[in-house]
Coordinates of C-alpha atoms in Angstrom, one line a residue:
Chain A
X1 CA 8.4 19.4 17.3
X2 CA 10.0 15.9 16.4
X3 CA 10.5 14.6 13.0
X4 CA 10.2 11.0 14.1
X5 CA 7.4 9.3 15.7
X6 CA 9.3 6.3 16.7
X7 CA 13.4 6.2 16.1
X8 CA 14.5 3.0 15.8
X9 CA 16.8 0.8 13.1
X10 CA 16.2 -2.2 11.1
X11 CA 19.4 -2.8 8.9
X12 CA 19.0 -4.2 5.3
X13 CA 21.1 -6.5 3.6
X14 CA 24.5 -5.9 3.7
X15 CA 24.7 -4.8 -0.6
X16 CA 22.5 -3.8 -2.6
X17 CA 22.0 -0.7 -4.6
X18 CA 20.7 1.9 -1.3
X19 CA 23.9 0.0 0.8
X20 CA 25.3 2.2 3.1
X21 CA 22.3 4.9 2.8
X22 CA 19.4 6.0 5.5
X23 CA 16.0 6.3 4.8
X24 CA 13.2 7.7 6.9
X25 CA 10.0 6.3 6.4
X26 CA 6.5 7.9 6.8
X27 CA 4.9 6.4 9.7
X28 CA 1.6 5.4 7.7
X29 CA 3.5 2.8 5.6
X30 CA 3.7 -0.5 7.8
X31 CA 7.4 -1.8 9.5
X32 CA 6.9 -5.6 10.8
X33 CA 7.8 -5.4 14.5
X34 CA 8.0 -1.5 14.5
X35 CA 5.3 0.3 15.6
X36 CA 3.1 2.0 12.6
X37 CA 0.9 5.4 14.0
X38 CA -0.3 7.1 11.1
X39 CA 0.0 9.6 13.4
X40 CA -3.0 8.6 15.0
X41 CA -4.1 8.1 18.6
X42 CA -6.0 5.3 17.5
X43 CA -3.0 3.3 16.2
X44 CA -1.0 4.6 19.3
X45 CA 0.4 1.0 20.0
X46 CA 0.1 -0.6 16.4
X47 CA 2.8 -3.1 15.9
X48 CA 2.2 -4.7 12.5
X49 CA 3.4 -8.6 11.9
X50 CA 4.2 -7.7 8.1
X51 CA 6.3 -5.3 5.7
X52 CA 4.8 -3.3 3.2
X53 CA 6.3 -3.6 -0.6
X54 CA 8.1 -1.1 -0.7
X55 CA 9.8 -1.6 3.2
X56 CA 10.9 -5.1 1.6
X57 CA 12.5 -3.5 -1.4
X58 CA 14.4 -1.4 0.9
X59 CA 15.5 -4.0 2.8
X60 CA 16.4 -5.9 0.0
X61 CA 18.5 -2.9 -1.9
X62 CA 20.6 -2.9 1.4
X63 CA 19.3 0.4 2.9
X64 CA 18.7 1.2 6.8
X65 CA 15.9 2.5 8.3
X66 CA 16.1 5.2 10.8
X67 CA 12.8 6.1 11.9
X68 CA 9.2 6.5 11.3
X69 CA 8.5 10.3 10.8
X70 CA 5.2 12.5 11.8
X71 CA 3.0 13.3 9.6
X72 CA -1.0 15.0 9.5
X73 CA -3.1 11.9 11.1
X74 CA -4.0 9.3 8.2
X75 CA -2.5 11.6 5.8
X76 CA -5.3 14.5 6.6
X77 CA -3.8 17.5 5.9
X78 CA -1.2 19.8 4.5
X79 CA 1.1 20.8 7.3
X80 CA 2.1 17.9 9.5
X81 CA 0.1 19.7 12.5
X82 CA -3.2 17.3 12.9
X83 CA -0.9 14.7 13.9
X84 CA -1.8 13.3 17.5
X85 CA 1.7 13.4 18.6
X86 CA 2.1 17.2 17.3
X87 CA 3.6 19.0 14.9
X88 CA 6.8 18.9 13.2
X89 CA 9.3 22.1 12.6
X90 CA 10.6 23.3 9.3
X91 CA 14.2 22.8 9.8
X92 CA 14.7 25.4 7.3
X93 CA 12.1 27.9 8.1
X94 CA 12.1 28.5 11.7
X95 CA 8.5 28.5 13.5
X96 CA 6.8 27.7 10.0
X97 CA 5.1 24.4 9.0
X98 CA 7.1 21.7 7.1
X99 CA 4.2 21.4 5.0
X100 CA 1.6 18.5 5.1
X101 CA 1.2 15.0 5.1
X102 CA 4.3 13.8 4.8
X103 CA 6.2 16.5 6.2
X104 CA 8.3 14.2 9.2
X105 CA 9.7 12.5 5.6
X106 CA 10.3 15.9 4.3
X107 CA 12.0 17.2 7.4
X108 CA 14.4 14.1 8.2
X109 CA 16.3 14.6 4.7
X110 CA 16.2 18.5 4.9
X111 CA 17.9 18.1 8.6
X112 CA 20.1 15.7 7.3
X113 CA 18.6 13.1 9.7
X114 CA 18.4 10.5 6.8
X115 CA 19.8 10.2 3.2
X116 CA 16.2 9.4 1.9
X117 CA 12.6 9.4 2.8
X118 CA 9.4 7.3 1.7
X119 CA 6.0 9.7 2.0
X120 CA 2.7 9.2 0.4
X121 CA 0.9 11.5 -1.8
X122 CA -3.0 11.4 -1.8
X123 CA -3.0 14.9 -3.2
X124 CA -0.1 16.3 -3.2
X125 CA 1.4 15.2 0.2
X126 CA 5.1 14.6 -1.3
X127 CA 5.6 17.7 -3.3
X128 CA 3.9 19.8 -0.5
X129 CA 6.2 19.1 1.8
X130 CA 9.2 18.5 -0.5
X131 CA 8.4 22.3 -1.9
X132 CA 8.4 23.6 1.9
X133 CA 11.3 22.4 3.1
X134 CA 13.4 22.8 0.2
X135 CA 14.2 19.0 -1.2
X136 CA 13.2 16.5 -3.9
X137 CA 9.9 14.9 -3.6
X138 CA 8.6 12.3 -6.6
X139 CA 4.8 11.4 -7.1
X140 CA 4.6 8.4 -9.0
X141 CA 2.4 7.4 -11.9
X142 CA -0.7 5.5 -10.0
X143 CA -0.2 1.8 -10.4
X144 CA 3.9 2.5 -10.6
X145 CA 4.5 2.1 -6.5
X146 CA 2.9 -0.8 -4.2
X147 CA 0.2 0.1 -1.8
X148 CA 0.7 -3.0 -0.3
X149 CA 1.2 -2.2 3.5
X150 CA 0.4 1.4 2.9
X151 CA -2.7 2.3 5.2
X152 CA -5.6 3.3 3.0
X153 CA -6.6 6.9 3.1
X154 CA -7.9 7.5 -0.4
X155 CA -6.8 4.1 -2.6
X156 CA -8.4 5.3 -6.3
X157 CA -5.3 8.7 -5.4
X158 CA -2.6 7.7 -3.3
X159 CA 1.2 6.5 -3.9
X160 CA 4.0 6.5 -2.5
X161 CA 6.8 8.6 -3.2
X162 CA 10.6 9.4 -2.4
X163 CA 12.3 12.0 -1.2
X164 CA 16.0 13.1 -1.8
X165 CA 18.3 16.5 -1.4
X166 CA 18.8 16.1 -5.4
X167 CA 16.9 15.1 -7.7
X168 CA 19.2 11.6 -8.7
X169 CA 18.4 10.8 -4.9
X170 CA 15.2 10.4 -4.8
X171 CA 15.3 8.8 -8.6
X172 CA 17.6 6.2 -7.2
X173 CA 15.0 5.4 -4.6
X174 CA 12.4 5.2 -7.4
X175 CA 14.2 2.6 -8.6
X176 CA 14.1 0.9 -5.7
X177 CA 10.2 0.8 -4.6
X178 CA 8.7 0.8 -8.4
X179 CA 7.6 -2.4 -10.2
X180 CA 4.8 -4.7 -9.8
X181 CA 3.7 -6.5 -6.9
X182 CA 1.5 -9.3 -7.1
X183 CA 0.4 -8.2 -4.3
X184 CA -1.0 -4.8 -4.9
X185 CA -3.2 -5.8 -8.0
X186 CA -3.7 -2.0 -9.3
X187 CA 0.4 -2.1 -10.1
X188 CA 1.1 -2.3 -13.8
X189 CA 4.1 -3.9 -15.3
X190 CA 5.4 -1.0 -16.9
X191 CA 9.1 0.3 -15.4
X192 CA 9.6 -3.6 -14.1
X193 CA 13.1 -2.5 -15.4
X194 CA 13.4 1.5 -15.5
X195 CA 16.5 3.2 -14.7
X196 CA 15.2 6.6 -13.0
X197 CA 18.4 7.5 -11.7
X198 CA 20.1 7.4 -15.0
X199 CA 17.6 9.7 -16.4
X200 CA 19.0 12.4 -14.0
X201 CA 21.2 14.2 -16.6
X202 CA 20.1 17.8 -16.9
X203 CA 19.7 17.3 -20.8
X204 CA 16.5 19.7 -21.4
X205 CA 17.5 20.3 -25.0
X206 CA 14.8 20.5 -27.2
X207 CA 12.4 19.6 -24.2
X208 CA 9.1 21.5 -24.5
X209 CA 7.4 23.2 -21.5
X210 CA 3.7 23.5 -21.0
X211 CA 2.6 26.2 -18.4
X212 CA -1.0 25.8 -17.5
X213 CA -1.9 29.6 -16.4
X214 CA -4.4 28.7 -14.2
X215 CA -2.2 27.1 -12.2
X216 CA 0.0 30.3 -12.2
X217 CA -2.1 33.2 -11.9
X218 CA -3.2 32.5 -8.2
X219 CA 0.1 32.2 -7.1
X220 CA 1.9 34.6 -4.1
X221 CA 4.1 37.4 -6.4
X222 CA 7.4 36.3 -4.7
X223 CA 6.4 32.4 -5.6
X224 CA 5.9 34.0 -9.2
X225 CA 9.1 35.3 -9.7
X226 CA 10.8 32.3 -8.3
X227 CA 8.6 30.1 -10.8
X228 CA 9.7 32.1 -14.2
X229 CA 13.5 32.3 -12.9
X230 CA 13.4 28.3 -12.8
X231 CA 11.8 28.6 -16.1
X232 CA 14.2 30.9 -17.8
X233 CA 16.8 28.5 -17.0
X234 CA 15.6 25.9 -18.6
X235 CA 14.7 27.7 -21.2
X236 CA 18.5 28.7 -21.3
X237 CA 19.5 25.0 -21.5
X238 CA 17.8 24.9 -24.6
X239 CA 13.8 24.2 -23.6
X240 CA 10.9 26.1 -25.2
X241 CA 8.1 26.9 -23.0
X242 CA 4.5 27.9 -24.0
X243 CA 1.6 28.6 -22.3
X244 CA -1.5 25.9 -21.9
X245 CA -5.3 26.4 -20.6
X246 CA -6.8 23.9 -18.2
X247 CA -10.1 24.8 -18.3
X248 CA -11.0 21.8 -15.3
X249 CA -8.2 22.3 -12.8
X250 CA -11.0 25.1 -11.3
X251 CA -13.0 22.3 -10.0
X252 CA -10.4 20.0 -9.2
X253 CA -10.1 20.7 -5.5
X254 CA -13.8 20.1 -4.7
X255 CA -13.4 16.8 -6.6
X256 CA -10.8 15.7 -4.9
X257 CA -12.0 16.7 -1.3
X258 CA -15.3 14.7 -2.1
X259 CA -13.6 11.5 -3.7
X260 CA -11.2 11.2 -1.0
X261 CA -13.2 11.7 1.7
X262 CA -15.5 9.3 0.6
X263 CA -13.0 6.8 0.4
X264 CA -11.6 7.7 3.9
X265 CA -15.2 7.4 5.3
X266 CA -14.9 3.7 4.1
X267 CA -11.3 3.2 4.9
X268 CA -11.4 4.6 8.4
X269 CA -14.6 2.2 8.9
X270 CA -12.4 -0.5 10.4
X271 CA -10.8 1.1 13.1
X272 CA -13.5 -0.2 15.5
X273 CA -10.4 -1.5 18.4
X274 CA -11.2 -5.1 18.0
X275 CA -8.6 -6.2 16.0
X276 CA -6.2 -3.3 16.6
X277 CA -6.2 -0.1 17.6
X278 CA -7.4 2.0 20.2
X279 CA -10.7 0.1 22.2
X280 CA -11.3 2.3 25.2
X281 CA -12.2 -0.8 27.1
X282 CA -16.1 0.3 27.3
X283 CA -19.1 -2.0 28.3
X284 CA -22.2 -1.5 26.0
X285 CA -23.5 -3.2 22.9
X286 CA -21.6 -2.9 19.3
X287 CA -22.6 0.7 17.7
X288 CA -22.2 2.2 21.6
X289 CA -18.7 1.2 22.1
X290 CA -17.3 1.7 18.8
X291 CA -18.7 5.7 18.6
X292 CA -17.0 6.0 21.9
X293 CA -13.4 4.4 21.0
X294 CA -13.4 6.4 17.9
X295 CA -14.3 9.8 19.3
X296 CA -11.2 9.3 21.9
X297 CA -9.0 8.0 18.8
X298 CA -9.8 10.5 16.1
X299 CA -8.4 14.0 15.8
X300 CA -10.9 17.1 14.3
X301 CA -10.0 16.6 11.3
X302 CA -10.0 12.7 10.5
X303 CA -13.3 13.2 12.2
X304 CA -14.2 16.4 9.5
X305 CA -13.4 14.4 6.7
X306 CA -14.7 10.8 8.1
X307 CA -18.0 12.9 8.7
X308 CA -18.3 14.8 5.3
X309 CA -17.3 11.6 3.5
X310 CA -20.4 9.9 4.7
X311 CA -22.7 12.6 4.3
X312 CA -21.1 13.2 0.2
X313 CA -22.5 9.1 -0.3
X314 CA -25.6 9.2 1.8
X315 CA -28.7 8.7 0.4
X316 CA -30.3 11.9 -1.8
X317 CA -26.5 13.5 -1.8
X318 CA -24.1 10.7 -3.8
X319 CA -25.4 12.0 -7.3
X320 CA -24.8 15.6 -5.3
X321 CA -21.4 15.5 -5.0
X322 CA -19.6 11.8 -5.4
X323 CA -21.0 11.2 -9.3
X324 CA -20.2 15.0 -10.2
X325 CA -16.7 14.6 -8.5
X326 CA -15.9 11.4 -10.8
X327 CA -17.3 13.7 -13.7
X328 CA -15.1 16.1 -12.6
X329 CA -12.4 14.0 -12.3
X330 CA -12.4 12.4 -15.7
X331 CA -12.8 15.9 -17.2
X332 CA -9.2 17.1 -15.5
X333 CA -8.0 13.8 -16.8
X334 CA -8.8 14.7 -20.5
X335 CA -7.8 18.3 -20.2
X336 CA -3.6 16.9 -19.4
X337 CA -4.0 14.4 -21.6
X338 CA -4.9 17.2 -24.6
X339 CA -2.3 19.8 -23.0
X340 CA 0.2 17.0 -22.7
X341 CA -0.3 15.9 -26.3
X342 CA 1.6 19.0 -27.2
X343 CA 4.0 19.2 -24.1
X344 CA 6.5 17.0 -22.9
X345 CA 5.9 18.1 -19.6
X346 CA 3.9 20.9 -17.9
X347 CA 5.4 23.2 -15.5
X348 CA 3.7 25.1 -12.2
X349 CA 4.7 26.2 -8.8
X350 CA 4.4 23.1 -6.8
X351 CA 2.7 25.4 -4.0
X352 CA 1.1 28.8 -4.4
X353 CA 1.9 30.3 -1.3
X354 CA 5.4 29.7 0.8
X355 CA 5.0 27.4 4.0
X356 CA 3.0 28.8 6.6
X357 CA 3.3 29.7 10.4
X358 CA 2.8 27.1 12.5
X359 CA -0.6 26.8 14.0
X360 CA -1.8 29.5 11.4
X361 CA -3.8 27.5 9.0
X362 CA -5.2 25.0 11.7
X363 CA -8.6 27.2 12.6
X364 CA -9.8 27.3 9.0
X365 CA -9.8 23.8 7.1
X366 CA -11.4 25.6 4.3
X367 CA -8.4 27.7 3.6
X368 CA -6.1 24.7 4.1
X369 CA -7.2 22.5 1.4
X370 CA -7.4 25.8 -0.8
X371 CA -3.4 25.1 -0.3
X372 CA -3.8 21.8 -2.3
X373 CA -4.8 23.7 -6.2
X374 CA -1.7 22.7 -7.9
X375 CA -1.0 19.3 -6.4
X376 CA -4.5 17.9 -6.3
X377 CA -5.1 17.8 -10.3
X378 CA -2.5 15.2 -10.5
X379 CA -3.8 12.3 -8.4
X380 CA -7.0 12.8 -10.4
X381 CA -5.1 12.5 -13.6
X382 CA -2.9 9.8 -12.3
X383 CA -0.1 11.2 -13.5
X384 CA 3.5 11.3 -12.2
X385 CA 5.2 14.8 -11.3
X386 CA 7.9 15.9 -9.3
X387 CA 9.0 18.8 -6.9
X388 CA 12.2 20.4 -7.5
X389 CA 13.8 23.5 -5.2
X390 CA 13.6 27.2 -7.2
X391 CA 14.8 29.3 -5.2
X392 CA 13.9 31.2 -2.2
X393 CA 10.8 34.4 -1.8
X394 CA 11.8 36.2 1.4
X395 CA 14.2 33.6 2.7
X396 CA 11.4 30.8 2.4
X397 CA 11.4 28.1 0.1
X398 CA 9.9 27.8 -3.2
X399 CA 9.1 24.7 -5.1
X400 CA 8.8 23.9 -9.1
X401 CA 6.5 21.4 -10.2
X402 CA 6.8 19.6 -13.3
X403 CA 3.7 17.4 -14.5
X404 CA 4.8 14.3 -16.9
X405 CA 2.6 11.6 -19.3
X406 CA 1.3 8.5 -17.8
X407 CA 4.8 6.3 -17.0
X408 CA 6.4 9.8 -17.9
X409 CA 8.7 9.6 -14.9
X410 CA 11.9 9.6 -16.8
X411 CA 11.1 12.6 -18.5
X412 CA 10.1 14.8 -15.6
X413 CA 13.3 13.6 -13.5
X414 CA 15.8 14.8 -16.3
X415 CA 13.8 18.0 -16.7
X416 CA 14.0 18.8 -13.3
X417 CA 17.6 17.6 -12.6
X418 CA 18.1 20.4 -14.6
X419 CA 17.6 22.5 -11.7
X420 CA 19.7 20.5 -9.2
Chain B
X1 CA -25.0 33.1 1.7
X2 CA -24.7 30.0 1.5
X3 CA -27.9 28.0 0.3
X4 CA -26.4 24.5 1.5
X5 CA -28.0 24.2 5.1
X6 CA -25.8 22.0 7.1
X7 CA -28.1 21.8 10.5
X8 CA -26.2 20.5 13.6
X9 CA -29.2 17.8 13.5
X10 CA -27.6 16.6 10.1
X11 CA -23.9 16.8 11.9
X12 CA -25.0 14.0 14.4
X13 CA -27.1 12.3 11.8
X14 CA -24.1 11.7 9.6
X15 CA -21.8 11.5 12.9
X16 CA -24.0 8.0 13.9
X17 CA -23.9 6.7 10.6
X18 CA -20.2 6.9 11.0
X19 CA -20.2 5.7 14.1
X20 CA -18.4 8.8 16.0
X21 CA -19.6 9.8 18.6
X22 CA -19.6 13.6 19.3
X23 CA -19.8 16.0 22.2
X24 CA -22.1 19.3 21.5
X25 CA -19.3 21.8 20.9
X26 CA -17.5 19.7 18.2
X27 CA -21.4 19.2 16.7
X28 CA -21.6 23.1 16.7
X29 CA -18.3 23.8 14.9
X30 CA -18.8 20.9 12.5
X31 CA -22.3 22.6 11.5
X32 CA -20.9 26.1 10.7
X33 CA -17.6 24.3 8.9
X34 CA -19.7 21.9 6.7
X35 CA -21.6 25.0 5.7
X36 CA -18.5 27.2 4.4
X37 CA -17.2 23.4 3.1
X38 CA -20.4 21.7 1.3
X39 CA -21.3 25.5 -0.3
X40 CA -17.5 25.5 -1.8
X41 CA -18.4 21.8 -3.3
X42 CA -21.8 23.0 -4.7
X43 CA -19.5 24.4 -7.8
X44 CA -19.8 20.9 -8.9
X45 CA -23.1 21.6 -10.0
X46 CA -21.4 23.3 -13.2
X47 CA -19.2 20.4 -14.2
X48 CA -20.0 19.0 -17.6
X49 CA -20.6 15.3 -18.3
X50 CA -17.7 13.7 -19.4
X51 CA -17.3 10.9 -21.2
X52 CA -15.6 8.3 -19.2
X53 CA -13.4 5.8 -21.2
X54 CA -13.1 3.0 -18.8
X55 CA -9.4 1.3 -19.7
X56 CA -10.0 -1.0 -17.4
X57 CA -7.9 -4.9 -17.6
X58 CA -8.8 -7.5 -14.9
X59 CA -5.4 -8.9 -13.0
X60 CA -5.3 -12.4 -12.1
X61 CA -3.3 -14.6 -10.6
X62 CA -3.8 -18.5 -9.5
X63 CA -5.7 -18.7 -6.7
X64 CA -2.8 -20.5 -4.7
X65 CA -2.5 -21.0 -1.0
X66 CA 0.5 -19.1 0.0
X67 CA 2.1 -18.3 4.0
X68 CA -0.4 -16.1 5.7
X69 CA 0.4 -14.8 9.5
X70 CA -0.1 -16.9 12.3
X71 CA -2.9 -17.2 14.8
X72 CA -1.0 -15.5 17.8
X73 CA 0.4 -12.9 14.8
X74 CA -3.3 -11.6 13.9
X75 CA -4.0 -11.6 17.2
X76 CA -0.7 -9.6 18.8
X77 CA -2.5 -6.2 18.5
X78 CA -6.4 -7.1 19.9
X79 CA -6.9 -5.5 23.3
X80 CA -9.1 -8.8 23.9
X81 CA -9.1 -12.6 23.0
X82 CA -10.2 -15.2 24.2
X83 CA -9.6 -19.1 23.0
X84 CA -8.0 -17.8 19.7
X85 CA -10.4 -15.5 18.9
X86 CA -11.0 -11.6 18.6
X87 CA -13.9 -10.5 21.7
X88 CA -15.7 -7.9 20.5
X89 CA -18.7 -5.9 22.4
X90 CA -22.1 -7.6 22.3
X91 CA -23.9 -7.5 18.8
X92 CA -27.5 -6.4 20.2

């Protein structure tokens, strides 16, 4: 029931803006010289010889690292239990999930075990967790973050993101990771020189509120009520809210399912145990060896999505289900960018139900990524959004979502620090 | 019902393509899952087509040689090398 794969410390430079502060990083985002799982069997003994971005910005901005954290294996999942080394407690819901992928991240700062935490959100696997366990969790604007030493799950979705206990903690770790990389060509030069953590002033005067009812209606009652308390104090702060359609978001969950795992199916295509990774040792020719090494190195699910990934771009079934998901995709795309032209940011529960038991979710994938509905819309849109605490339903936590413009970080981060 | 047939032939036609091999029980589970899963993405049927404005800018950089890892680096994680190089299994 750990929250860290692997404890160790690597000390950054001695200033810098993060001096003095911990951060826990998700264990799919590579550490030269500390072993890098992805929670995987497969990557078991992984020691990368290089830093991702965003571990050398950390390093750089004087932070320490205190661990890599557990999350759902490669990212495949939304409540840190498909990892290979098992799952990982809520530390503020005992016996319940911490909510998925990132969900070791989530866990460290809600134990206190670290300041800060780096996750990755594919769709939705910062705010998930972040919502569950009652903490900050940011989901950058693709192309705002490095995914330069993140291992590829889904590239055209994922970021990564921060973690904080407020909402000015996890925008001063923004800060830190965002910029362009000339490494990572799909980075933009926008927010070379943001200032995130400044934003963080609870100012929502005049700030107007788009709530997509779709997003709404499905939610649990007791995640309801928490949702329109959040919203009547910002509306008592001087916001105006309103309510927006979006007409798509109903077949955003099947277009994200089939677009990322099609791009896993490619991804996960190099874990072969040749260069890395879990080999098996077997005699027998090429296609023999490498079925067997990754049958021992994949869990179920990897292997669900690996499997339907392939089968969603094989021949007779791509214009099926990967050319109607891209359709799909640009469609949700247009609908924020028409419900945004008339918003400054849009508002949702971050999750519709409150976490889940542990091991309750695990028999019925189908179920489980019916979890994702008001995360997943927003790595098709590329947009940036954020998670903020609202409250508790029965004692459990309950997360606020609030949806901002291309490069609207700022905006979302003052909005919500007006629920800090 | 669902109308998408997902056979537990097409589970271990897909699974060799992906090179994964499977035992029979995991082939049996997968074929009633894909079902429930590949019926739930047949609502993509009703999607409209959109029209896709590609914003799309090329990034480039000078093609300059820059520090890469080392030899013994690239190889640190292989469970087999020989002379310097990756050993994989035989090719036929």
């Amino acid at each position: 029931m750990s929250i860290f794969i692997t404890e160790e410390t690597v000390e950054g430079a001695d200033d810098g803006p993060l001096a003095g502060k911990t951060v826990a990083v998700k264990d799919n985002i590579s550490t030269a010289g500390v072993r890098t799982t992805c929670g995987s069997a497969m990557l078991d003994d992984y020691v990368p010889p290089y830093d991702a971005t965003v571990v050398r910005r950390l390093k750089e901005a004087g932070a320490d690292i205190v661990g890599k954290t557990n999350m759902d294996e490669f990212g495949m999942g939304t409540t840190t239990e498909t990892s290979a080394f098992g799952p990982t407690e809520n530390p503020v819901a005992e016996g319940r999930v911490p909510g998925g992928s990132s969900g070791g991240s989530a866990a460290a700062v809600a134990a206190g075990e670290a300041d800060l935490a780096l996750g990755s959100d594919t769709g939705g696997s910062v705010r998930c967790p972040a919502a569950f366990c009652g903490v900050v969790g940011i989901k950058p604007t693709y192309g705002l973050v490095s995914r330069y030493g993140l291992v590829a799950y889904a590239n055209s979705l994922e970021q990564i993101g921060p973690f904080g206990a407020t909402v000015e903690d996890a925008a001063e770790l923004l800060d830190v990771i965002a910029g362009p990389d000339d490494r990572d060509a799909t980075t933009r030069e926008k927010a070379a020189d943001s200032e995130y953590a400044a934003a963080a002033d609870g100012d929502v005067d005049g700030l107007s509120i788009g709530v997509p009812t779709e997003l709404v209606e499905g939610a649990d009652e007791g995640v309801k009520e928490q949702f329109y308390a959040a919203l009547d104090e910002l509306e008592s702060k001087g916001a105006t809210t309103h309510e927006v359609s979006l007409e798509s978001v109903e077949y955003a969950v099947q277009a994200y399912y089939v677009i990322a795992m099609s791009e896993a199916s490619s991804n996960l295509a190099r874990f072969d145990g040749v260069r890395y990774g879990h080999s098996g040792g077997y005699d027998g020719n090429w296609n023999e060896v490498f079925g067997k090494a990754r049958e021992e190195g994949f869990g179920a699910e990897v292997k669900r999505r690996v499997l339907l990934g392939t089968y969603a771009l094989s021949a007779g079934y791509h214009d099926k289900y990967y050319r109607k998901a891209q359709d799909a995709r640009a469609w949700v795309k247009q609908d924020f960018d028409e419900a945004l032209s008339e918003a400054d940011v849009l508002a949702s529960p971050t999750m519709p139900v409150p976490p889940m038991e542990l091991g309750e979710s695990l028999s019925d994938p189908l179920k489980m990524y019916l979890a994702d509905a008001n995360t997943v819309p927003v790595n098709l849109a590329d947009l940036p959004a954020i998670s903020v605490p609202a409250g508790e339903t029965d004692g459990l936590p309950v997360g606020l979502q609030l949806v901002g413009p291309a490069f609207g970080e700022e905006t979302i981060i003052r909005a919500a620090s007006a629920l800090d | 019902m669902s109308d998408t047939e997902a056979t537990p032939d097409d589970v271990r036609h897909v699974a060799e393509l992906a090179r994964v091999d499977l035992d029979e029980d995991e082939v049996d589970e997968f074929a009633d899952q894909f079902a429930d899963i590949l019926d739930y993405f047949d609502a993509l049927d009703e999607v409209p087509t959109v029209e896709r404005e590609a914003d799309l800018v090329n990034v480039m950089r000078p093609d300059e040689v820059r520090e890469g890892l080392t030899q013994d680096e690239a190889l640190a994680n292989a469970d087999e090398t020989e002379d310097g190089y990756f050993k994989g299994p035989n090719v036929s």
